[in-house]
């Protein structure tokens, strides 16, 4: 975010967001206990629950649920956004996500970080109070290998007239 | 799944899956405590934590994190798959998801169910031991309103030669 574009009220409206703007989040370390607890509640497939079961599969050892990785993305990005109250004030959440890809397993002990880049923006014809921003998100592990990529489609308030 | 296509070993290989095959999951009721606990850990935006904060936003009342809804999709679908061990045996998980859309808020007390339909399948040229299946998933609430749609891209074992 280029702070020069911010208005005096400090709020980052749709008009203040530019293609190419960047945003970093994390780091966040995933424990073995976290991996198993999430999987036990939401994705109890054997390769997300124990090394022994994962050894029988292409995962080879315990791997986090892909939906755990997306939840951890959100945790990192909300924390980063809450450090910038002006961003949070004008965010209206997400419509959806395109092209989500799990590229590598996330393992217990991995330390994740994320990057966000604005790839395009579009005013809403039908709803002038908001605009749509598409972002390319990449989550990396501690070896700087991408583990997840996706394109969240987010809504932002436009500046009051 | 048309059971007539299943082999004597009971395993649903890539070859046994046909475009148009259907699969249902759920129901699953989401409690207020679940909504707040998930949000507190992964998505602590005010509208996912309290009715009072949500009343200040376009959500109007407490709404589940969109990533909670995707986790609940997985919970329902794994439970449905585990009732059919032959399906689970040949599933190799997902590469990713296209066109994920959150269409309506999920509210405390909502009862969700899901449908899955195979929309296309493709053998892997480079990896003959597996094939790719694209599925259209829709999650509905108790009013039969869709709350989420997406296209998971899943991998399946091919039948051993």
PDB file of N, CA and C in Angstrom, chain A residues 34-69:
ATOM      1  N   UNK A  34      -1.545 -28.877  16.256  1.00  0.00           N
ATOM      2  CA  UNK A  34      -2.496 -28.098  15.445  1.00  0.00           C
ATOM      3  C   UNK A  34      -2.972 -28.892  14.234  1.00  0.00           C
ATOM      4  N   UNK A  35      -2.016 -29.545  13.547  1.00  0.00           N
ATOM      5  CA  UNK A  35      -2.347 -30.301  12.334  1.00  0.00           C
ATOM      6  C   UNK A  35      -3.362 -31.391  12.657  1.00  0.00           C
ATOM      7  N   UNK A  36      -3.100 -32.128  13.742  1.00  0.00           N
ATOM      8  CA  UNK A  36      -3.967 -33.264  14.089  1.00  0.00           C
ATOM      9  C   UNK A  36      -5.315 -32.779  14.623  1.00  0.00           C
ATOM     10  N   UNK A  37      -5.305 -31.708  15.397  1.00  0.00           N
ATOM     11  CA  UNK A  37      -6.560 -31.192  15.972  1.00  0.00           C
ATOM     12  C   UNK A  37      -7.494 -30.690  14.862  1.00  0.00           C
ATOM     13  N   UNK A  38      -6.947 -29.926  13.898  1.00  0.00           N
ATOM     14  CA  UNK A  38      -7.783 -29.452  12.789  1.00  0.00           C
ATOM     15  C   UNK A  38      -8.329 -30.633  11.999  1.00  0.00           C
ATOM     16  N   UNK A  39      -7.448 -31.582  11.670  1.00  0.00           N
ATOM     17  CA  UNK A  39      -7.872 -32.734  10.859  1.00  0.00           C
ATOM     18  C   UNK A  39      -8.919 -33.558  11.593  1.00  0.00           C
ATOM     19  N   UNK A  40      -8.737 -33.765  12.894  1.00  0.00           N
ATOM     20  CA  UNK A  40      -9.694 -34.576  13.647  1.00  0.00           C
ATOM     21  C   UNK A  40     -11.083 -33.944  13.599  1.00  0.00           C
ATOM     22  N   UNK A  41     -11.130 -32.598  13.607  1.00  0.00           N
ATOM     23  CA  UNK A  41     -12.439 -31.943  13.592  1.00  0.00           C
ATOM     24  C   UNK A  41     -13.036 -31.851  12.188  1.00  0.00           C
ATOM     25  N   UNK A  42     -12.199 -31.546  11.168  1.00  0.00           N
ATOM     26  CA  UNK A  42     -12.750 -31.179   9.862  1.00  0.00           C
ATOM     27  C   UNK A  42     -12.348 -32.090   8.703  1.00  0.00           C
ATOM     28  N   UNK A  43     -11.250 -32.801   8.802  1.00  0.00           N
ATOM     29  CA  UNK A  43     -10.745 -33.534   7.625  1.00  0.00           C
ATOM     30  C   UNK A  43     -10.017 -34.805   8.082  1.00  0.00           C
ATOM     31  N   UNK A  44     -10.811 -35.737   8.711  1.00  0.00           N
ATOM     32  CA  UNK A  44     -10.163 -36.899   9.350  1.00  0.00           C
ATOM     33  C   UNK A  44      -9.779 -37.995   8.353  1.00  0.00           C
ATOM     34  N   UNK A  45      -8.992 -37.628   7.348  1.00  0.00           N
ATOM     35  CA  UNK A  45      -8.431 -38.629   6.459  1.00  0.00           C
ATOM     36  C   UNK A  45      -7.118 -39.098   7.101  1.00  0.00           C
ATOM     37  N   UNK A  46      -6.790 -40.383   6.946  1.00  0.00           N
ATOM     38  CA  UNK A  46      -5.680 -40.958   7.736  1.00  0.00           C
ATOM     39  C   UNK A  46      -4.356 -40.192   7.589  1.00  0.00           C
ATOM     40  N   UNK A  47      -4.065 -39.693   6.371  1.00  0.00           N
ATOM     41  CA  UNK A  47      -2.771 -39.017   6.144  1.00  0.00           C
ATOM     42  C   UNK A  47      -2.682 -37.646   6.826  1.00  0.00           C
ATOM     43  N   UNK A  48      -3.829 -37.155   7.346  1.00  0.00           N
ATOM     44  CA  UNK A  48      -3.807 -35.907   8.120  1.00  0.00           C
ATOM     45  C   UNK A  48      -3.792 -36.169   9.629  1.00  0.00           C
ATOM     46  N   UNK A  49      -3.795 -37.461  10.005  1.00  0.00           N
ATOM     47  CA  UNK A  49      -3.929 -37.794  11.433  1.00  0.00           C
ATOM     48  C   UNK A  49      -2.706 -38.466  12.048  1.00  0.00           C
ATOM     49  N   UNK A  50      -1.911 -39.181  11.230  1.00  0.00           N
ATOM     50  CA  UNK A  50      -0.736 -39.854  11.807  1.00  0.00           C
ATOM     51  C   UNK A  50       0.324 -40.115  10.741  1.00  0.00           C
ATOM     52  N   UNK A  51       1.567 -40.127  11.194  1.00  0.00           N
ATOM     53  CA  UNK A  51       2.686 -40.451  10.301  1.00  0.00           C
ATOM     54  C   UNK A  51       2.560 -41.877   9.781  1.00  0.00           C
ATOM     55  N   UNK A  52       2.087 -42.768  10.639  1.00  0.00           N
ATOM     56  CA  UNK A  52       2.010 -44.177  10.261  1.00  0.00           C
ATOM     57  C   UNK A  52       1.051 -44.349   9.075  1.00  0.00           C
ATOM     58  N   UNK A  53      -0.131 -43.723   9.178  1.00  0.00           N
ATOM     59  CA  UNK A  53      -1.096 -43.840   8.077  1.00  0.00           C
ATOM     60  C   UNK A  53      -0.584 -43.111   6.839  1.00  0.00           C
ATOM     61  N   UNK A  54       0.046 -41.939   7.036  1.00  0.00           N
ATOM     62  CA  UNK A  54       0.538 -41.171   5.884  1.00  0.00           C
ATOM     63  C   UNK A  54       1.646 -41.917   5.144  1.00  0.00           C
ATOM     64  N   UNK A  55       2.410 -42.741   5.873  1.00  0.00           N
ATOM     65  CA  UNK A  55       3.511 -43.502   5.253  1.00  0.00           C
ATOM     66  C   UNK A  55       2.992 -44.469   4.191  1.00  0.00           C
ATOM     67  N   UNK A  56       1.702 -44.842   4.295  1.00  0.00           N
ATOM     68  CA  UNK A  56       1.100 -45.754   3.314  1.00  0.00           C
ATOM     69  C   UNK A  56       0.628 -45.018   2.060  1.00  0.00           C
ATOM     70  N   UNK A  57       0.775 -43.697   2.010  1.00  0.00           N
ATOM     71  CA  UNK A  57       0.208 -42.900   0.917  1.00  0.00           C
ATOM     72  C   UNK A  57       1.296 -42.057   0.261  1.00  0.00           C
ATOM     73  N   UNK A  58       0.894 -41.332  -0.806  1.00  0.00           N
ATOM     74  CA  UNK A  58       1.837 -40.447  -1.506  1.00  0.00           C
ATOM     75  C   UNK A  58       2.318 -39.301  -0.616  1.00  0.00           C
ATOM     76  N   UNK A  59       1.638 -39.049   0.531  1.00  0.00           N
ATOM     77  CA  UNK A  59       2.108 -37.988   1.434  1.00  0.00           C
ATOM     78  C   UNK A  59       3.383 -38.401   2.176  1.00  0.00           C
ATOM     79  N   UNK A  60       3.545 -39.705   2.422  1.00  0.00           N
ATOM     80  CA  UNK A  60       4.741 -40.285   3.071  1.00  0.00           C
ATOM     81  C   UNK A  60       4.881 -39.982   4.559  1.00  0.00           C
ATOM     82  N   UNK A  61       4.519 -38.760   4.977  1.00  0.00           N
ATOM     83  CA  UNK A  61       4.477 -38.458   6.420  1.00  0.00           C
ATOM     84  C   UNK A  61       3.359 -37.455   6.644  1.00  0.00           C
ATOM     85  N   UNK A  62       3.053 -37.201   7.909  1.00  0.00           N
ATOM     86  CA  UNK A  62       1.880 -36.386   8.270  1.00  0.00           C
ATOM     87  C   UNK A  62       1.868 -35.051   7.508  1.00  0.00           C
ATOM     88  N   UNK A  63       0.728 -34.725   6.930  1.00  0.00           N
ATOM     89  CA  UNK A  63       0.555 -33.480   6.171  1.00  0.00           C
ATOM     90  C   UNK A  63      -0.718 -32.792   6.642  1.00  0.00           C
ATOM     91  N   UNK A  64      -0.680 -31.470   6.703  1.00  0.00           N
ATOM     92  CA  UNK A  64      -1.866 -30.703   7.116  1.00  0.00           C
ATOM     93  C   UNK A  64      -2.949 -30.787   6.059  1.00  0.00           C
ATOM     94  N   UNK A  65      -4.203 -30.758   6.497  1.00  0.00           N
ATOM     95  CA  UNK A  65      -5.329 -30.606   5.570  1.00  0.00           C
ATOM     96  C   UNK A  65      -5.138 -29.337   4.744  1.00  0.00           C
ATOM     97  N   UNK A  66      -5.468 -29.404   3.473  1.00  0.00           N
ATOM     98  CA  UNK A  66      -5.406 -28.207   2.618  1.00  0.00           C
ATOM     99  C   UNK A  66      -6.294 -27.090   3.142  1.00  0.00           C
ATOM    100  N   UNK A  67      -7.407 -27.462   3.799  1.00  0.00           N
ATOM    101  CA  UNK A  67      -8.309 -26.448   4.363  1.00  0.00           C
ATOM    102  C   UNK A  67      -7.741 -25.857   5.646  1.00  0.00           C
ATOM    103  N   UNK A  68      -6.835 -26.565   6.287  1.00  0.00           N
ATOM    104  CA  UNK A  68      -6.103 -25.984   7.411  1.00  0.00           C
ATOM    105  C   UNK A  68      -5.164 -24.893   6.875  1.00  0.00           C
ATOM    106  N   UNK A  69      -4.519 -25.170   5.753  1.00  0.00           N
ATOM    107  CA  UNK A  69      -3.620 -24.168   5.169  1.00  0.00           C
ATOM    108  C   UNK A  69      -4.380 -22.898   4.792  1.00  0.00           C
TER     109      UNK A  69
END
